[in-house]
């Protein structure tokens, strides 16, 4: 019998209890022994829950119980989630988490501590919800050097952009719809401003290159300024607009989060609603895609339980330990950009002088929509500033994937 303790009985915690209970026979058959939920730590009581008798309010009860070999942290937030994870490792227990904030901020320390103690710190559910992505990177892709990762890593923003594209709803209307459906939080800023995606792409980049970039050191842009006109113009040119986290792994690893025009030829362009998709490029395997439910109670819980089974079954899979790193200079990155500019007499000469040969999407007289040739970020910024100086107001600028 393997005894586990769950920290947090919210959306993911209750989902984990459900997966462990509903599939207990299957799990026992795979493992050769049952998994018992011995404790559930939460501030609240759940008198009507079948797990009411496992609820505890003091983490020390769990830490002091030598029968508990695995602690699963699903509390969210940095504190006390980090403190309890560290204490559990110090008490000789393996730790599993779905908490990307803790992994991004304290992963180096907790992985090192786990290594020193001969324990495991696993976090499959922290990126891509139920999609297997951490374990494949650590196992199947380990013979290869990962060179590039690009992913739609946030279900809420993907839902909002999908609704804007399908129904012509504004950003505010689509956000309200996502909130009514329970996808978006009451305070949706971490999702719509791109910080949730930033934490996830930083974790994937750290696994690929061994360096964790501080999220405030990478360029992060959300979707709040995307308009229905941008989506319409993008579609006319053969693109969908998605919020994408990218990591170019190399001597100067570049990590970035921004809305992107994604060409119809990219598998990411077809990922809709709350689904996530991650493309990983490596030297020998080429491109491999991971797709599925990036959020939600039971899909995320299935990733948590996969980590429990991994540890209980004695699999040797271990995420690499990383160190703090600094990203390369994003201003040196090269990409094309979609621009929407306020029209002006003689704009053609102004635009070609600053941007060279552009792909024109639309010219309504009042608005010019175009795609620039590939330019260094700093050069594109300077060219846009010069166009604004010349009286062409910038209405939108979105990078092309
Ligand atoms: N808020 C996140 C999302 C939850 O919308 O994808 C999963 O990390």
Coordinates of C-alpha atoms and ligand atoms in Angstrom, one line a residue:
X1 CA 0.0 0.0 0.0
X2 CA 1.4 3.4 -1.0
X3 CA 0.1 6.3 1.1
X4 CA -0.2 9.8 -0.4
X5 CA -1.2 13.1 1.0
X6 CA -2.9 15.8 -1.1
X7 CA -2.2 19.4 -0.3
X8 CA -5.2 21.4 -1.5
X9 CA -8.7 20.0 -2.2
X10 CA -9.7 22.5 -4.9
X11 CA -10.3 21.9 -8.6
X12 CA -7.1 19.7 -9.2
X13 CA -7.0 18.2 -5.7
X14 CA -10.6 16.9 -5.8
X15 CA -10.0 15.7 -9.4
X16 CA -6.9 13.8 -8.2
X17 CA -9.0 12.1 -5.5
X18 CA -11.6 11.2 -8.1
X19 CA -9.1 9.7 -10.6
X20 CA -7.4 7.7 -7.8
X21 CA -10.8 6.4 -6.6
X22 CA -12.5 5.7 -9.9
X23 CA -9.6 4.0 -11.4
X24 CA -8.3 2.3 -8.3
X25 CA -8.6 -1.2 -9.7
X26 CA -6.8 -0.3 -12.9
X27 CA -4.1 1.5 -10.9
X28 CA -3.6 -1.4 -8.5
X29 CA -3.4 -3.8 -11.4
X30 CA -0.7 -1.7 -13.0
X31 CA 1.2 -1.1 -9.8
X32 CA 0.7 -4.3 -8.0
X33 CA -0.4 -2.5 -4.9
X34 CA -3.1 0.0 -4.0
X35 CA -2.7 3.8 -3.5
X36 CA -4.3 5.2 -0.4
X37 CA -5.2 8.9 0.1
X38 CA -4.3 9.1 3.7
X39 CA -4.6 12.9 4.2
X40 CA -6.0 15.9 2.4
X41 CA -4.7 19.3 3.7
X42 CA -7.1 22.2 3.3
X43 CA -8.2 25.2 5.3
X44 CA -11.8 24.2 4.8
X45 CA -13.8 21.2 6.0
X46 CA -15.8 19.1 3.5
X47 CA -18.5 17.4 5.7
X48 CA -20.4 16.1 2.7
X49 CA -17.4 14.7 0.8
X50 CA -16.6 11.0 0.9
X51 CA -13.1 12.2 1.8
X52 CA -14.3 14.2 4.9
X53 CA -12.4 11.9 7.3
X54 CA -9.1 12.5 5.6
X55 CA -9.2 16.3 5.9
X56 CA -6.5 17.8 8.1
X57 CA -5.6 21.4 8.7
X58 CA -2.1 21.1 10.0
X59 CA 0.7 20.1 7.5
X60 CA 2.8 18.7 10.4
X61 CA 0.4 15.8 10.7
X62 CA 1.4 14.8 7.2
X63 CA 5.1 15.5 7.6
X64 CA 5.3 13.5 10.8
X65 CA 3.6 10.4 9.4
X66 CA 6.3 8.1 8.1
X67 CA 3.7 6.0 6.2
X68 CA 3.2 8.9 3.8
X69 CA 5.8 8.6 1.0
X70 CA 4.3 11.0 -1.6
X71 CA 3.0 14.5 -1.0
X72 CA 1.1 16.1 -3.9
X73 CA 0.9 19.9 -3.8
X74 CA -2.0 21.5 -5.6
X75 CA -2.6 24.6 -3.6
X76 CA -1.6 27.3 -6.1
X77 CA 0.3 30.4 -5.3
X78 CA 3.9 30.6 -4.0
X79 CA 3.3 30.4 -0.3
X80 CA 2.8 28.2 1.6
X81 CA 2.9 25.9 -1.4
X82 CA 6.7 26.2 -1.8
X83 CA 7.3 26.0 2.0
X84 CA 5.3 22.9 2.4
X85 CA 7.0 21.3 -0.7
X86 CA 10.4 22.0 0.8
X87 CA 9.3 20.7 4.2
X88 CA 8.0 17.5 2.7
X89 CA 11.3 16.9 0.8
X90 CA 13.2 17.6 4.0
X91 CA 10.9 15.0 5.8
X92 CA 12.0 12.4 3.2
X93 CA 8.9 12.4 1.1
X94 CA 8.7 12.6 -2.7
X95 CA 6.8 15.7 -3.9
X96 CA 4.6 16.2 -7.0
X97 CA 3.1 19.5 -8.0
X98 CA 0.7 21.0 -10.5
X99 CA 1.9 24.5 -9.4
X100 CA 3.8 26.2 -12.3
X101 CA 4.5 29.3 -10.2
X102 CA 6.4 27.3 -7.6
X103 CA 8.2 25.3 -10.3
X104 CA 9.3 28.4 -12.2
X105 CA 10.4 30.3 -9.0
X106 CA 11.8 27.5 -6.9
X107 CA 12.3 24.5 -9.2
X108 CA 16.1 24.7 -9.1
X109 CA 16.1 24.6 -5.3
X110 CA 13.5 21.9 -5.0
X111 CA 15.0 19.7 -7.7
X112 CA 18.4 20.0 -6.1
X113 CA 17.1 19.2 -2.7
X114 CA 15.2 16.2 -4.1
X115 CA 18.4 15.0 -5.8
X116 CA 20.5 15.4 -2.6
X117 CA 17.9 13.4 -0.6
X118 CA 17.5 10.6 -3.3
X119 CA 13.8 11.7 -3.8
X120 CA 11.8 12.9 -6.7
X121 CA 10.2 16.3 -7.5
X122 CA 7.8 15.9 -10.4
X123 CA 5.6 18.5 -12.1
X124 CA 4.0 17.0 -15.2
X125 CA 0.7 18.8 -14.5
X126 CA 2.3 22.2 -14.3
X127 CA 2.5 22.7 -18.1
X128 CA -0.2 21.7 -20.6
X129 CA -2.6 20.4 -17.9
X130 CA -3.3 16.8 -18.9
X131 CA -1.0 16.7 -21.9
X132 CA 2.1 14.6 -21.4
X133 CA 4.9 17.0 -22.2
X134 CA 7.4 17.1 -19.3
X135 CA 7.9 13.3 -19.2
X136 CA 8.4 13.0 -23.0
X137 CA 10.9 15.8 -22.9
X138 CA 12.8 14.1 -20.1
X139 CA 12.6 10.6 -21.5
X140 CA 11.8 10.1 -25.2
X141 CA 13.5 13.3 -26.3
X142 CA 16.5 12.9 -24.1
X143 CA 18.8 11.5 -27.0
X144 CA 18.1 14.7 -28.9
X145 CA 19.1 18.4 -28.5
X146 CA 15.9 20.5 -28.4
X147 CA 16.4 23.6 -30.6
X148 CA 13.0 25.2 -30.5
X149 CA 9.6 25.0 -28.7
X150 CA 6.5 26.9 -29.6
X151 CA 3.2 26.4 -27.7
X152 CA -0.3 27.5 -27.1
X153 CA -0.1 27.0 -23.4
X154 CA -3.1 28.8 -22.0
X155 CA -6.6 27.5 -22.5
X156 CA -8.4 30.7 -21.4
X157 CA -6.7 32.9 -23.9
X158 CA -7.1 30.3 -26.7
X159 CA -10.8 30.1 -25.9
X160 CA -11.1 33.9 -26.1
X161 CA -9.3 34.2 -29.4
X162 CA -11.3 31.3 -30.8
X163 CA -14.6 33.0 -29.9
X164 CA -13.4 36.3 -31.3
X165 CA -12.5 34.6 -34.6
X166 CA -15.7 32.5 -34.8
X167 CA -18.4 34.9 -33.6
X168 CA -16.8 38.3 -34.1
X169 CA -17.1 39.0 -30.4
X170 CA -14.8 41.7 -29.0
X171 CA -12.0 40.8 -26.5
X172 CA -14.2 42.1 -23.6
X173 CA -17.2 40.1 -24.7
X174 CA -15.3 36.9 -25.3
X175 CA -13.6 37.3 -21.9
X176 CA -17.0 37.7 -20.2
X177 CA -18.1 34.5 -21.9
X178 CA -15.0 32.7 -20.8
X179 CA -15.7 33.9 -17.2
X180 CA -19.3 32.8 -17.4
X181 CA -18.2 29.3 -18.4
X182 CA -15.7 29.1 -15.6
X183 CA -12.7 29.0 -17.9
X184 CA -11.3 32.5 -17.0
X185 CA -10.7 33.6 -13.4
X186 CA -12.5 36.6 -11.9
X187 CA -9.1 38.3 -12.1
X188 CA -8.0 37.1 -15.5
X189 CA -4.8 39.1 -15.7
X190 CA -2.3 36.2 -15.3
X191 CA -3.9 34.5 -18.3
X192 CA -4.7 37.5 -20.6
X193 CA -1.5 39.4 -19.9
X194 CA 0.6 36.3 -20.8
X195 CA 2.2 35.5 -17.4
X196 CA 0.7 32.0 -17.2
X197 CA 2.1 31.2 -20.6
X198 CA 5.4 32.8 -19.6
X199 CA 5.8 30.5 -16.6
X200 CA 5.0 27.4 -18.7
X201 CA 7.4 28.2 -21.6
X202 CA 10.2 29.1 -19.1
X203 CA 9.7 25.6 -17.5
X204 CA 9.9 23.9 -20.9
X205 CA 12.9 26.0 -21.9
X206 CA 14.6 25.1 -18.6
X207 CA 14.1 21.4 -19.3
X208 CA 15.5 21.9 -22.8
X209 CA 18.6 24.0 -22.0
X210 CA 19.2 23.6 -18.2
X211 CA 18.6 27.3 -17.5
X212 CA 15.6 28.9 -15.9
X213 CA 15.0 32.4 -17.2
X214 CA 13.4 34.8 -14.7
X215 CA 10.0 35.5 -16.2
X216 CA 10.4 39.3 -15.7
X217 CA 13.5 39.1 -17.9
X218 CA 11.7 37.8 -21.0
X219 CA 9.4 39.8 -23.3
X220 CA 5.8 39.0 -22.4
X221 CA 2.8 40.5 -24.2
X222 CA -0.8 39.3 -23.7
X223 CA -3.9 39.5 -25.9
X224 CA -5.8 42.4 -24.5
X225 CA -5.1 44.7 -27.5
X226 CA -6.1 42.2 -30.2
X227 CA -9.1 43.4 -32.2
X228 CA -11.6 41.7 -34.4
X229 CA -10.2 43.7 -37.3
X230 CA -6.7 42.1 -36.6
X231 CA -8.3 38.6 -36.6
X232 CA -10.1 39.4 -39.9
X233 CA -7.0 40.8 -41.6
X234 CA -4.9 37.9 -40.4
X235 CA -7.4 35.4 -41.8
X236 CA -7.5 37.2 -45.1
X237 CA -3.7 36.7 -45.3
X238 CA -4.0 33.0 -44.3
X239 CA -3.2 33.2 -40.6
X240 CA -4.9 32.6 -37.2
X241 CA -4.0 34.7 -34.2
X242 CA -2.9 32.7 -31.2
X243 CA -1.0 33.5 -27.9
X244 CA 2.3 31.6 -28.3
X245 CA 5.2 31.0 -26.0
X246 CA 8.4 30.4 -27.9
X247 CA 11.9 29.3 -26.9
X248 CA 14.8 29.3 -29.3
X249 CA 17.4 27.2 -27.5
X250 CA 21.0 27.9 -28.2
X251 CA 24.0 29.8 -26.8
X252 CA 21.8 32.8 -26.3
X253 CA 18.4 31.2 -25.6
X254 CA 15.5 33.5 -26.5
X255 CA 12.2 33.0 -24.7
X256 CA 9.2 35.1 -25.5
X257 CA 5.4 35.3 -25.1
X258 CA 3.3 37.2 -27.6
X259 CA 0.3 37.0 -29.8
X260 CA 1.3 35.6 -33.1
X261 CA -0.1 35.3 -36.6
X262 CA 0.1 31.6 -37.1
X263 CA 0.2 30.4 -40.7
X264 CA -2.6 27.9 -41.7
X265 CA 0.2 25.4 -42.5
X266 CA 1.2 25.2 -38.8
X267 CA -0.5 22.6 -36.7
X268 CA -0.8 25.3 -34.0
X269 CA -3.3 27.2 -36.2
X270 CA -6.0 24.6 -35.8
X271 CA -5.9 24.4 -32.0
X272 CA -9.1 25.9 -30.8
X273 CA -11.1 26.5 -27.6
X274 CA -9.5 25.6 -24.4
X275 CA -7.1 23.1 -26.0
X276 CA -3.3 23.5 -25.8
X277 CA -0.7 22.4 -28.4
X278 CA 3.0 22.3 -28.1
X279 CA 5.5 21.8 -30.9
X280 CA 9.0 20.6 -29.9
X281 CA 11.8 20.7 -32.5
X282 CA 15.0 18.7 -32.0
X283 CA 18.0 17.8 -34.0
X284 CA 17.3 14.2 -34.8
X285 CA 13.5 13.8 -34.3
X286 CA 12.5 17.0 -36.1
X287 CA 9.1 18.4 -35.1
X288 CA 6.9 16.6 -32.7
X289 CA 3.5 17.9 -31.6
X290 CA 1.7 17.4 -28.3
X291 CA -2.0 18.3 -28.2
X292 CA -4.9 18.0 -25.7
X293 CA -6.7 19.4 -22.7
X294 CA -4.4 22.0 -21.1
X295 CA -6.7 22.7 -18.1
X296 CA -9.6 21.3 -16.2
X297 CA -10.0 19.1 -13.1
X298 CA -9.8 15.6 -14.4
X299 CA -7.4 16.0 -17.3
X300 CA -4.9 17.8 -15.0
X301 CA -5.5 15.3 -12.3
X302 CA -4.6 12.5 -14.8
X303 CA -1.2 14.1 -15.2
X304 CA -0.8 14.3 -11.4
X305 CA -1.7 10.7 -11.0
X306 CA 0.7 9.7 -13.7
X307 CA 3.5 11.3 -11.6
X308 CA 2.3 9.4 -8.5
X309 CA 2.4 6.1 -10.5
X310 CA 5.8 7.0 -11.9
X311 CA 7.2 7.3 -8.4
X312 CA 5.2 4.4 -6.9
X313 CA 6.3 2.2 -9.8
X314 CA 10.0 3.2 -9.4
X315 CA 10.4 4.7 -12.9
X316 CA 13.8 6.4 -13.2
X317 CA 12.4 9.4 -15.1
X318 CA 13.9 12.6 -13.6
X319 CA 13.6 16.2 -14.8
X320 CA 17.0 17.6 -15.2
X321 CA 18.2 20.1 -12.5
X322 CA 18.5 23.5 -14.0
X323 CA 20.3 26.7 -12.9
X324 CA 19.3 30.4 -13.1
X325 CA 20.1 31.9 -16.5
X326 CA 19.5 35.0 -18.4
X327 CA 17.8 35.0 -21.8
X328 CA 19.5 36.3 -25.0
X329 CA 18.8 39.8 -26.3
X330 CA 15.2 39.7 -27.7
X331 CA 15.9 42.8 -29.7
X332 CA 18.2 40.8 -31.9
X333 CA 15.4 38.2 -32.7
X334 CA 14.2 38.2 -36.3
X335 CA 10.6 38.0 -37.3
X336 CA 7.9 39.4 -39.7
X337 CA 5.2 41.6 -38.2
X338 CA 1.7 42.3 -39.1
X339 CA 1.0 46.0 -38.8
X340 CA -2.2 47.9 -39.0
X341 CA -1.5 51.6 -39.6
X342 CA -3.8 54.6 -39.9
X343 CA -3.9 55.6 -43.6
X344 CA -2.2 58.7 -45.0
X345 CA -1.7 60.2 -48.4
X346 CA 1.5 58.8 -50.0
X347 CA 1.8 56.0 -47.4
X348 CA 3.3 53.6 -50.0
X349 CA 6.5 55.6 -50.2
X350 CA 6.8 56.1 -46.5
X351 CA 6.2 52.4 -45.8
X352 CA 8.6 51.1 -48.5
X353 CA 11.3 53.5 -47.3
X354 CA 11.0 52.2 -43.7
X355 CA 10.0 48.6 -44.1
X356 CA 11.1 47.5 -47.6
X357 CA 8.9 45.3 -49.6
X358 CA 5.8 44.5 -47.6
X359 CA 2.9 42.1 -48.2
X360 CA -0.3 44.3 -48.4
X361 CA -3.3 42.7 -46.8
X362 CA -5.8 45.6 -47.0
X363 CA -6.0 49.3 -47.8
X364 CA -9.4 50.8 -46.7
X365 CA -8.1 54.3 -47.1
X366 CA -8.4 54.9 -43.4
X367 CA -6.4 51.7 -42.4
X368 CA -3.5 49.9 -44.0
X369 CA -2.9 46.3 -43.0
X370 CA 0.4 44.7 -44.1
X371 CA 3.0 42.2 -43.2
X372 CA 6.7 43.3 -43.1
X373 CA 9.6 41.3 -44.4
X374 CA 11.7 39.5 -41.8
X375 CA 13.4 42.2 -39.6
X376 CA 15.4 42.3 -36.4
X377 CA 13.0 43.4 -33.6
X378 CA 15.1 46.5 -32.9
X379 CA 15.0 47.5 -36.6
X380 CA 11.2 46.9 -36.8
X381 CA 10.7 49.0 -33.7
X382 CA 12.8 51.9 -35.2
X383 CA 10.9 51.7 -38.5
X384 CA 7.5 51.8 -36.8
X385 CA 8.7 54.8 -34.7
X386 CA 9.7 56.6 -37.9
X387 CA 6.3 55.9 -39.5
X388 CA 4.5 57.3 -36.5
X389 CA 6.8 60.3 -36.6
X390 CA 5.7 60.8 -40.2
X391 CA 2.0 60.8 -39.2
X392 CA 1.0 57.1 -39.6
X393 CA -0.5 56.1 -36.3
X394 CA 0.1 52.5 -35.3
X395 CA -3.1 50.7 -34.6
X396 CA -1.8 47.1 -34.2
X397 CA 1.5 45.3 -34.3
X398 CA 1.6 41.5 -34.0
X399 CA 4.5 39.1 -34.7
X400 CA 4.2 36.4 -37.3
X401 CA 5.2 32.9 -36.1
Ligands
LIG1 N1 -5.5 29.3 -16.4 C1 -4.8 28.2 -17.0 C2 -5.3 28.1 -18.5 C3 -5.1 27.0 -16.3 O1 -6.3 28.8 -18.8 O2 -4.7 27.4 -19.3 C4 -4.1 25.8 -16.6 O3 -2.8 26.1 -16.3

